[in-house]
mmCIF file of C-alpha atoms in Angstrom:
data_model
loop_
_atom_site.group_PDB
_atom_site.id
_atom_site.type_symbol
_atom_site.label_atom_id
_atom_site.label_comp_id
_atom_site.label_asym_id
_atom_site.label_seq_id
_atom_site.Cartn_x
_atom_site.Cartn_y
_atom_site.Cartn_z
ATOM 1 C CA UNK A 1 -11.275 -14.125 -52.222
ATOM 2 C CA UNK A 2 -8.395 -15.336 -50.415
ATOM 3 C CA UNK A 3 -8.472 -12.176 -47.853
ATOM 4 C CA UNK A 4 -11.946 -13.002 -47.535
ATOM 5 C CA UNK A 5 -11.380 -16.604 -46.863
ATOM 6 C CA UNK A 6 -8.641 -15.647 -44.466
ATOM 7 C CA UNK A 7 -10.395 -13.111 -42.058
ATOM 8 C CA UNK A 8 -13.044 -15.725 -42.112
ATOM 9 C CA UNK A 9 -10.590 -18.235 -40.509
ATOM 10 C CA UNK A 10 -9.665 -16.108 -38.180
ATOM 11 C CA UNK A 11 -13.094 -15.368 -36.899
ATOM 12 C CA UNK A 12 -13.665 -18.754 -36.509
ATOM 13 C CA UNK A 13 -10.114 -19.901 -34.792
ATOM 14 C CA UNK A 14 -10.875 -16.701 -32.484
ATOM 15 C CA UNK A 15 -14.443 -17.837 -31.684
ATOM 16 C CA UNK A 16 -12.840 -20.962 -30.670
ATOM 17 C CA UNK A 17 -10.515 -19.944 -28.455
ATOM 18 C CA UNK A 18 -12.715 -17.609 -26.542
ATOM 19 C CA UNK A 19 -15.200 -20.014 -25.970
ATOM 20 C CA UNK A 20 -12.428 -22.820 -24.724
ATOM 21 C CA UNK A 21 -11.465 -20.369 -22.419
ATOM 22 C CA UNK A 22 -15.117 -19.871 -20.941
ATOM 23 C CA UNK A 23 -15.335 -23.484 -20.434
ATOM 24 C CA UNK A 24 -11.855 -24.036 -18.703
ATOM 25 C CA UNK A 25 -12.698 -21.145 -16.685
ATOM 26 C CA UNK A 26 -16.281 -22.083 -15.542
ATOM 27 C CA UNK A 27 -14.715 -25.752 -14.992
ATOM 28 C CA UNK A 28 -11.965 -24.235 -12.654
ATOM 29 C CA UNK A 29 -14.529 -22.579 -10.616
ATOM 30 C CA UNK A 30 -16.571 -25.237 -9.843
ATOM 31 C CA UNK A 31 -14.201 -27.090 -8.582
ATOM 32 C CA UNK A 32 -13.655 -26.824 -4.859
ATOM 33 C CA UNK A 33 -10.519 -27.852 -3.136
ATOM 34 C CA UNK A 34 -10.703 -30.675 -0.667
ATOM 35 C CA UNK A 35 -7.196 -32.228 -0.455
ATOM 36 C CA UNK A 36 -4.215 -31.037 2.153
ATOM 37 C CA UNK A 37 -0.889 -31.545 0.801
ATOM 38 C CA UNK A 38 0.475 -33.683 3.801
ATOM 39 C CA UNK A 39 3.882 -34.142 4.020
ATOM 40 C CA UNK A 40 4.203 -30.671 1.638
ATOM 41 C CA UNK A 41 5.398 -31.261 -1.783
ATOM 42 C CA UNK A 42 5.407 -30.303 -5.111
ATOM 43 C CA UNK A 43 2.344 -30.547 -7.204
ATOM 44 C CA UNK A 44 1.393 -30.949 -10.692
ATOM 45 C CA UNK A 45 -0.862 -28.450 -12.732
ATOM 46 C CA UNK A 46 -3.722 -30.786 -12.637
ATOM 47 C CA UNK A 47 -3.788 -31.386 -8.853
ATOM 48 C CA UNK A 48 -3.513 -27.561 -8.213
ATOM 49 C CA UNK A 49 -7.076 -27.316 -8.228
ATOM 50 C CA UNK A 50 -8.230 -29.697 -5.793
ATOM 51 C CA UNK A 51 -5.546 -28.757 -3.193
ATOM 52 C CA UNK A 52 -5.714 -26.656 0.409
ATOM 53 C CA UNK A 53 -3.429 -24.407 0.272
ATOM 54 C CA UNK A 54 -1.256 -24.522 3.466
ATOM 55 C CA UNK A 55 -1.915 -21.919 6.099
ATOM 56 C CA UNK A 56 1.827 -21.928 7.211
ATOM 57 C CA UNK A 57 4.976 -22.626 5.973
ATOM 58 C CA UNK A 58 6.607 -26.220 6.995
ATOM 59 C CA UNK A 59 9.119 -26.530 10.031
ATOM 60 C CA UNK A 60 10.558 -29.213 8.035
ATOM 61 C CA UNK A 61 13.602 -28.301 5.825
ATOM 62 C CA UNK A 62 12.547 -29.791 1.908
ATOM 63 C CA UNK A 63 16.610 -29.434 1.436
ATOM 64 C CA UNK A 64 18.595 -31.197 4.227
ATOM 65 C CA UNK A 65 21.822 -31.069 2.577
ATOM 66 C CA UNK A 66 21.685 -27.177 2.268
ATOM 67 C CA UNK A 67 24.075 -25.514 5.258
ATOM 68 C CA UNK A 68 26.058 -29.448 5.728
ATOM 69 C CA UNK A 69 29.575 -27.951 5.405
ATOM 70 C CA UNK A 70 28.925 -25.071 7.898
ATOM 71 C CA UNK A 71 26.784 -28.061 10.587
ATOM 72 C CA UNK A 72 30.528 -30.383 9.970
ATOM 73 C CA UNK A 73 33.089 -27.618 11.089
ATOM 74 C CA UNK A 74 30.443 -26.644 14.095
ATOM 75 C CA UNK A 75 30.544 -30.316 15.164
ATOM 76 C CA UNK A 76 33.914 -31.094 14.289
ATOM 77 C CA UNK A 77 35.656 -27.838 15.667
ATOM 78 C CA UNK A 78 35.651 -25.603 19.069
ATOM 79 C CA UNK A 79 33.987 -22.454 19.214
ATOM 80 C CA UNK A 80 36.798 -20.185 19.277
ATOM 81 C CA UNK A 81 38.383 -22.365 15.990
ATOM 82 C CA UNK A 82 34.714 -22.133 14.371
ATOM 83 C CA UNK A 83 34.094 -18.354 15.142
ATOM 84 C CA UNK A 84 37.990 -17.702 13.354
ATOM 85 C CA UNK A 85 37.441 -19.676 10.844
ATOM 86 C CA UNK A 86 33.730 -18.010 10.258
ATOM 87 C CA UNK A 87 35.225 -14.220 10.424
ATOM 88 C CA UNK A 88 37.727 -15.261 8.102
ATOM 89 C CA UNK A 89 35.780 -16.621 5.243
ATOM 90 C CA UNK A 90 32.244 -15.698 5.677
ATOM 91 C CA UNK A 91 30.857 -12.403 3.927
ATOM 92 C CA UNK A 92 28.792 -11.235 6.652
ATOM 93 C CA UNK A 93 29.223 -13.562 9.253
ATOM 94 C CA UNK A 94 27.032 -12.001 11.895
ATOM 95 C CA UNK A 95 23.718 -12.411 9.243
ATOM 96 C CA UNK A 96 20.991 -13.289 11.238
ATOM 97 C CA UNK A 97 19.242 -14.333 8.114
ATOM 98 C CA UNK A 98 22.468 -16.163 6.979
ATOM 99 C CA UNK A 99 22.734 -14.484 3.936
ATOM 100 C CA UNK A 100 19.190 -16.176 2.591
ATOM 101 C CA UNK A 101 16.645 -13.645 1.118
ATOM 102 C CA UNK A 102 13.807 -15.737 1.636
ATOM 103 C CA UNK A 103 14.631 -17.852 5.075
ATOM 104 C CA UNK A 104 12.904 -20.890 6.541
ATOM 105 C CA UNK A 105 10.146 -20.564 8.323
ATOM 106 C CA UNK A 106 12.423 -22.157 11.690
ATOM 107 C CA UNK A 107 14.504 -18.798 11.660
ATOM 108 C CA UNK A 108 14.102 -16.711 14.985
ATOM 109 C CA UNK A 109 15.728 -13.182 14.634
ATOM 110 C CA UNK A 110 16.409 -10.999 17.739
ATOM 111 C CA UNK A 111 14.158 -8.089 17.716
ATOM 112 C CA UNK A 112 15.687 -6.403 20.968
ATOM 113 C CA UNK A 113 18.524 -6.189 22.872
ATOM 114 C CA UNK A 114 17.103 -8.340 25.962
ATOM 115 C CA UNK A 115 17.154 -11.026 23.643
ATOM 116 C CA UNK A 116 13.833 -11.335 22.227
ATOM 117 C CA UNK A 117 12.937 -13.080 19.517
ATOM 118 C CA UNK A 118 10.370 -13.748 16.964
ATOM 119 C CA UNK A 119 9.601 -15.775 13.796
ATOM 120 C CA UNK A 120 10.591 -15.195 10.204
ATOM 121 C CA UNK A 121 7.232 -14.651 8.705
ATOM 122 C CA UNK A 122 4.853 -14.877 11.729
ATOM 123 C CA UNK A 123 2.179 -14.788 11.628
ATOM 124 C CA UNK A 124 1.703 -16.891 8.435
ATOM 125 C CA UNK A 125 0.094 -14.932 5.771
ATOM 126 C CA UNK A 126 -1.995 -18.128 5.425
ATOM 127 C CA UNK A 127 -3.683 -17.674 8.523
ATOM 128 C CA UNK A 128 -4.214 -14.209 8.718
ATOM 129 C CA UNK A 129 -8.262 -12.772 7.395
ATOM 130 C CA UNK A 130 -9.410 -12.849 4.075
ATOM 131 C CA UNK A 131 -8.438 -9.713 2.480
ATOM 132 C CA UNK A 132 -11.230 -6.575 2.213
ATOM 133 C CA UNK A 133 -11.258 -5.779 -1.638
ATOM 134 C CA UNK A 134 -13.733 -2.619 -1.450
ATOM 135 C CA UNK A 135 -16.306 -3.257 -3.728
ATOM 136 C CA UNK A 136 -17.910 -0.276 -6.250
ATOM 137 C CA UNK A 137 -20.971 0.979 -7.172
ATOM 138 C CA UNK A 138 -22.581 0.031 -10.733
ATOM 139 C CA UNK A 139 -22.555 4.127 -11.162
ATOM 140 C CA UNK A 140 -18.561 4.265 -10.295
ATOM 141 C CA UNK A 141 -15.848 3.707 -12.649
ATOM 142 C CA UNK A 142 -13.082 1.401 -10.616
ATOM 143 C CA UNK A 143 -10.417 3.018 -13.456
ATOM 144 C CA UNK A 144 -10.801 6.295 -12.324
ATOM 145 C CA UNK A 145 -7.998 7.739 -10.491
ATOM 146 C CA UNK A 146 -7.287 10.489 -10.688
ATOM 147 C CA UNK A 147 -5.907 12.388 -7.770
ATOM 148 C CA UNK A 148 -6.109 16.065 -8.958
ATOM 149 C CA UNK A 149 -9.671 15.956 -7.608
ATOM 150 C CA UNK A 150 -9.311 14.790 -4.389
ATOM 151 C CA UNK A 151 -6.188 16.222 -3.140
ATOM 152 C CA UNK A 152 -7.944 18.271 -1.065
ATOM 153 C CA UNK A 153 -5.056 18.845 1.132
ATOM 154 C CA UNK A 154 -3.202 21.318 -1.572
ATOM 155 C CA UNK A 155 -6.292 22.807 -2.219
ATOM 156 C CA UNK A 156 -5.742 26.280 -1.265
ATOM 157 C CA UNK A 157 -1.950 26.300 -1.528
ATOM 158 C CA UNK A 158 -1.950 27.955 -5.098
ATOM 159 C CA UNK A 159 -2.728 31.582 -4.763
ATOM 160 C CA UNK A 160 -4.436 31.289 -8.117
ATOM 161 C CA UNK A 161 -7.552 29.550 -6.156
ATOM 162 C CA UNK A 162 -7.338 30.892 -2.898
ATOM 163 C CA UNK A 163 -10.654 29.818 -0.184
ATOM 164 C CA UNK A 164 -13.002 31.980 -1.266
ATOM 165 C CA UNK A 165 -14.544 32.156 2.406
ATOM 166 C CA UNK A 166 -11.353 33.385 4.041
ATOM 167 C CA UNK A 167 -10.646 36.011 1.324
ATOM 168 C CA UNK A 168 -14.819 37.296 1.709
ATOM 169 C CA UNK A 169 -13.748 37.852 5.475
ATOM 170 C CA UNK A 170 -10.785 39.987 4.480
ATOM 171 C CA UNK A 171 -12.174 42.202 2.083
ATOM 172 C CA UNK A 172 -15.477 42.881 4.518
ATOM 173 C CA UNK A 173 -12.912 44.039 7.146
ATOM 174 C CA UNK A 174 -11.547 46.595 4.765
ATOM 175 C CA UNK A 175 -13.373 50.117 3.622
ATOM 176 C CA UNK A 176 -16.344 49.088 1.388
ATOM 177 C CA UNK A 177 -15.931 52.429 -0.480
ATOM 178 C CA UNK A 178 -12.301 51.621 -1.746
ATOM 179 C CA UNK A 179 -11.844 50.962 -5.344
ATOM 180 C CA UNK A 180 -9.483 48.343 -5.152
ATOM 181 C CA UNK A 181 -11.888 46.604 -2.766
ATOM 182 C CA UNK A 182 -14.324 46.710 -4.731
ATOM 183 C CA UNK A 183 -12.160 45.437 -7.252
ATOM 184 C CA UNK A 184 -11.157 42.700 -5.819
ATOM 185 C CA UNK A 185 -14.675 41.572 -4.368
ATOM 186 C CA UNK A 186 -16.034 41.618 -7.917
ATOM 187 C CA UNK A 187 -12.862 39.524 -8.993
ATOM 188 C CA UNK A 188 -13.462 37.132 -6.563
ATOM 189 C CA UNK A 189 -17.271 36.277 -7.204
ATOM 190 C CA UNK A 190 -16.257 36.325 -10.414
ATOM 191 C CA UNK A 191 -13.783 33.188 -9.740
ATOM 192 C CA UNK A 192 -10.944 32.496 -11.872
ATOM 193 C CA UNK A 193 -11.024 32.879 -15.299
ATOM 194 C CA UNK A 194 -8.287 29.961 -16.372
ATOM 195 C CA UNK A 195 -9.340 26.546 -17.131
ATOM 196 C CA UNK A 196 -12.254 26.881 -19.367
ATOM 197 C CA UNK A 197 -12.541 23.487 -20.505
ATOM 198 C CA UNK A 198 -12.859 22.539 -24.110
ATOM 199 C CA UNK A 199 -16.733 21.763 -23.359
ATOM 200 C CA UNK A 200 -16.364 17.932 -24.139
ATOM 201 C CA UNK A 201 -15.620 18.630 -27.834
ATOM 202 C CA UNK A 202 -12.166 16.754 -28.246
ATOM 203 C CA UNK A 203 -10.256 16.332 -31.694
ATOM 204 C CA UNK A 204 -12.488 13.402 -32.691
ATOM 205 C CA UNK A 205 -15.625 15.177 -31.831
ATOM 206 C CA UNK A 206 -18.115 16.097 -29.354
ATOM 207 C CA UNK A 207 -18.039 13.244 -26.732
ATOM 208 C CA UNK A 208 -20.725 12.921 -23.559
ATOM 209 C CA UNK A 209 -19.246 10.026 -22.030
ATOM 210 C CA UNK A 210 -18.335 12.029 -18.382
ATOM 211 C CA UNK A 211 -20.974 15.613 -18.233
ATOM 212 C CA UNK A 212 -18.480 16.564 -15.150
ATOM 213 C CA UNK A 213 -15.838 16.478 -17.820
ATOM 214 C CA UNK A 214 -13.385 15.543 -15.269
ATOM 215 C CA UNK A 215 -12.068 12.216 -16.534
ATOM 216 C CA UNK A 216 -10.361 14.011 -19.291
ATOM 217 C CA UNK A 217 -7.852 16.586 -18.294
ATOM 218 C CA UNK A 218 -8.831 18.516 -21.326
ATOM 219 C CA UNK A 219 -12.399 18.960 -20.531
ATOM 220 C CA UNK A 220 -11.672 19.790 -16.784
ATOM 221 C CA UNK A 221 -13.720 23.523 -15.373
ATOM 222 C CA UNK A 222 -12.801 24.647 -12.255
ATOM 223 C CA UNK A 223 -16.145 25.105 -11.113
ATOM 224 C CA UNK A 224 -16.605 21.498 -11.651
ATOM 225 C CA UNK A 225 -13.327 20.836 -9.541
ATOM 226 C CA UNK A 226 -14.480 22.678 -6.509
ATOM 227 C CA UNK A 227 -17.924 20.509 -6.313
ATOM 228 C CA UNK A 228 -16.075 17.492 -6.449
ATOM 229 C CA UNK A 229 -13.556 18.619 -4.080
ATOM 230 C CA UNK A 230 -16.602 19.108 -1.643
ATOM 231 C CA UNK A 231 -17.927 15.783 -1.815
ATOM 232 C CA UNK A 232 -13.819 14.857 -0.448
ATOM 233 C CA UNK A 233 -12.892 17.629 2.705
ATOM 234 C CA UNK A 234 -11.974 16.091 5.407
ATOM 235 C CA UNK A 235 -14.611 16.252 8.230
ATOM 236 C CA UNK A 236 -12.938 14.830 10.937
ATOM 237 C CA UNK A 237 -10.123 15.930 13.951
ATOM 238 C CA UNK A 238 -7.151 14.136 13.620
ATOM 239 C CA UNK A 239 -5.429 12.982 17.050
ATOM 240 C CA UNK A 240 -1.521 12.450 17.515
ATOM 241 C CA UNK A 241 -1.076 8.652 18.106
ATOM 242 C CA UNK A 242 0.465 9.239 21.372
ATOM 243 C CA UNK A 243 -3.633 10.705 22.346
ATOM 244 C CA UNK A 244 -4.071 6.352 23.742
ATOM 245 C CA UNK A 245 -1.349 6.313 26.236
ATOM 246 C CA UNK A 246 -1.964 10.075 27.132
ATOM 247 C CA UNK A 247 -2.429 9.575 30.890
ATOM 248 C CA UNK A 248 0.433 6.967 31.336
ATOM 249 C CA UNK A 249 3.126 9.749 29.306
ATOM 250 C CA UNK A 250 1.235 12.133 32.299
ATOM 251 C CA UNK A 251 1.698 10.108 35.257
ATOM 252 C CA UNK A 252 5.596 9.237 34.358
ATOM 253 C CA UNK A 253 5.964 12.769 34.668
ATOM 254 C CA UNK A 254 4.124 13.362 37.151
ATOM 255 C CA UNK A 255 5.713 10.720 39.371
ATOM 256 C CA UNK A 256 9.503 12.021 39.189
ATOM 257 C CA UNK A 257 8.130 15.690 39.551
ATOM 258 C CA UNK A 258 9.083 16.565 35.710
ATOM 259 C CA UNK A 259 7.004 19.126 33.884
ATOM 260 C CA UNK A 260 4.720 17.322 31.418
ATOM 261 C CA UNK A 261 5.902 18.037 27.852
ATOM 262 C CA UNK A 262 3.387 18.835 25.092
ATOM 263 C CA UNK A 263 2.925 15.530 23.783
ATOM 264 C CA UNK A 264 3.958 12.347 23.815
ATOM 265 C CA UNK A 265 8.009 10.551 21.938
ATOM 266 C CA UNK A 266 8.026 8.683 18.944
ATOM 267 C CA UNK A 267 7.809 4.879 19.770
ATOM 268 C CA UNK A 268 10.372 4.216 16.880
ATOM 269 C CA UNK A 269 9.758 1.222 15.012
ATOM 270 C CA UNK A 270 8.001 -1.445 16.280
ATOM 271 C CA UNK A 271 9.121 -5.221 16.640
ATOM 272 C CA UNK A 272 7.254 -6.327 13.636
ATOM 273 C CA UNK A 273 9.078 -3.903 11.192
ATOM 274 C CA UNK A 274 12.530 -5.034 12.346
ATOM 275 C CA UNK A 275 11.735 -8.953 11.481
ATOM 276 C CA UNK A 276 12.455 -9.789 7.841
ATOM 277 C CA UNK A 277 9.726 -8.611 5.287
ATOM 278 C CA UNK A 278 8.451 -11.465 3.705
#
């Protein structure tokens, strides 16, 4: 009785909960924000909900004091005193980020060597689009991911499942009347005989849940593999990136009577990759 009694309480306590949970949930998304947090500050768990989030960070330091002693010896000494005294007890005294991993939004880092500069975190992530979640099907399963059947680019690398197209052409160039031809055409419409599959019948019985069988590695055919590697070949011609700029790489060439090279240099990394990764 007191087992009884004490799954029973549980039930009940769990019931509970879950239904709390509903209602603190449906409550927090009916509620729409309509307050700015102006000047920024901290917030409490209860005003979370009602508040704008900021689109940008603030140009206004929330710790003044930080960085005081380094702003008295600039004041207070010459350059050439500071810039000794800087070499001699600073880390890494040339830190454009001044040894902060997450610096204020006011930091400008040089990004060339004419002196350009741009922003730590610019644009603000704030004001940047909303983000493109791709959205499913009712039919697709958003927890399937497996890669082994659309990696269509290793496709033919294992000689064990070579394209059955290419190897037709070279046995129809060959004598018809050799054995080993013959052979090896009846071997190849025959496909490979590995990977059976266990025909959905797993240790804890028959299961239907997938009739591809290919969201168990167990149950996996090949012939199933090659129709769903179909359905992901690339139909498309790739271009070099350089393809954009093709007839100003031409005319630079073409202006200081150079041969034109096949194709266009690496650009390197651009000015956005060398600013601090926020």
């Amino acid at each position: 009785m007191t087992v009884t009694f004490k799954k029973a309480g549980e039930a009940v306590a769990t019931r509970v909960i879950q239904t709390t949970k509903g209602n603190a949930a449906k409550a927090a998304a009916s509620i729409q924000p309509t307050r700015e947090v102006k000047p920024p500050r901290a917030i409490s768990k209860e005003e979370a909900p009602h508040m704008i989030p900021a689109k940008e960070s603030t140009k206004t330091t929330m710790m003044p004091w930080k960085g005081w002693v380094d702003r008295f010896l600039k004041d207070k000494l010459s350059p050439e005193q500071y810039s000794t005294m800087k070499n001699t007890f600073y880390f890494w005294p040339e830190d454009p980020y001044n040894l902060m991993q997450m610096p204020p939004g006011t930091t400008k880092i040089p990004v060339s060597d004419d002196g350009q500069e741009a922003g730590f975190r610019e644009v603000s992530p704030g004001s940047q689009p909303p983000v493109d979640i791709p959205l499913h099907a009712l039919d697709d399963d958003p927890y399937d991911s497996g890669y082994f059947k659309k990696d269509t680019r290793r496709r033919y690398v294992d000689p064990e499942f070579p394209n059955p197209e290419i190897e037709q052409l070279k046995l129809d160039m060959q004598d018809p009347n050799d054995p080993e031809v013959q052979a090896a055409k009846e071997k190849l419409s025959a496909g490979p005989k590995s990977s059976p599959g266990n025909g959905l019948r797993f240790a804890t019985g028959p299961s239907n849940f997938d009739p591809t069988g290919l969201r168990a590695v167990m149950a996996v055919t090949n012939a199933e593999i090659q129709k769903e590697m179909d359905k992901h070949m690339p139909d498309h011609l790739p271009e070099p990136t350089w393809k954009e700029d093709e007839a100003t790489l031409f005319a630079w060439y073409k202006e200081r009577g150079l041969p034109v090279p096949i194709g266009g240099n690496w650009t390197f990394v651009k000015k956005e990759k060398r600013v601090a990764r926020w």
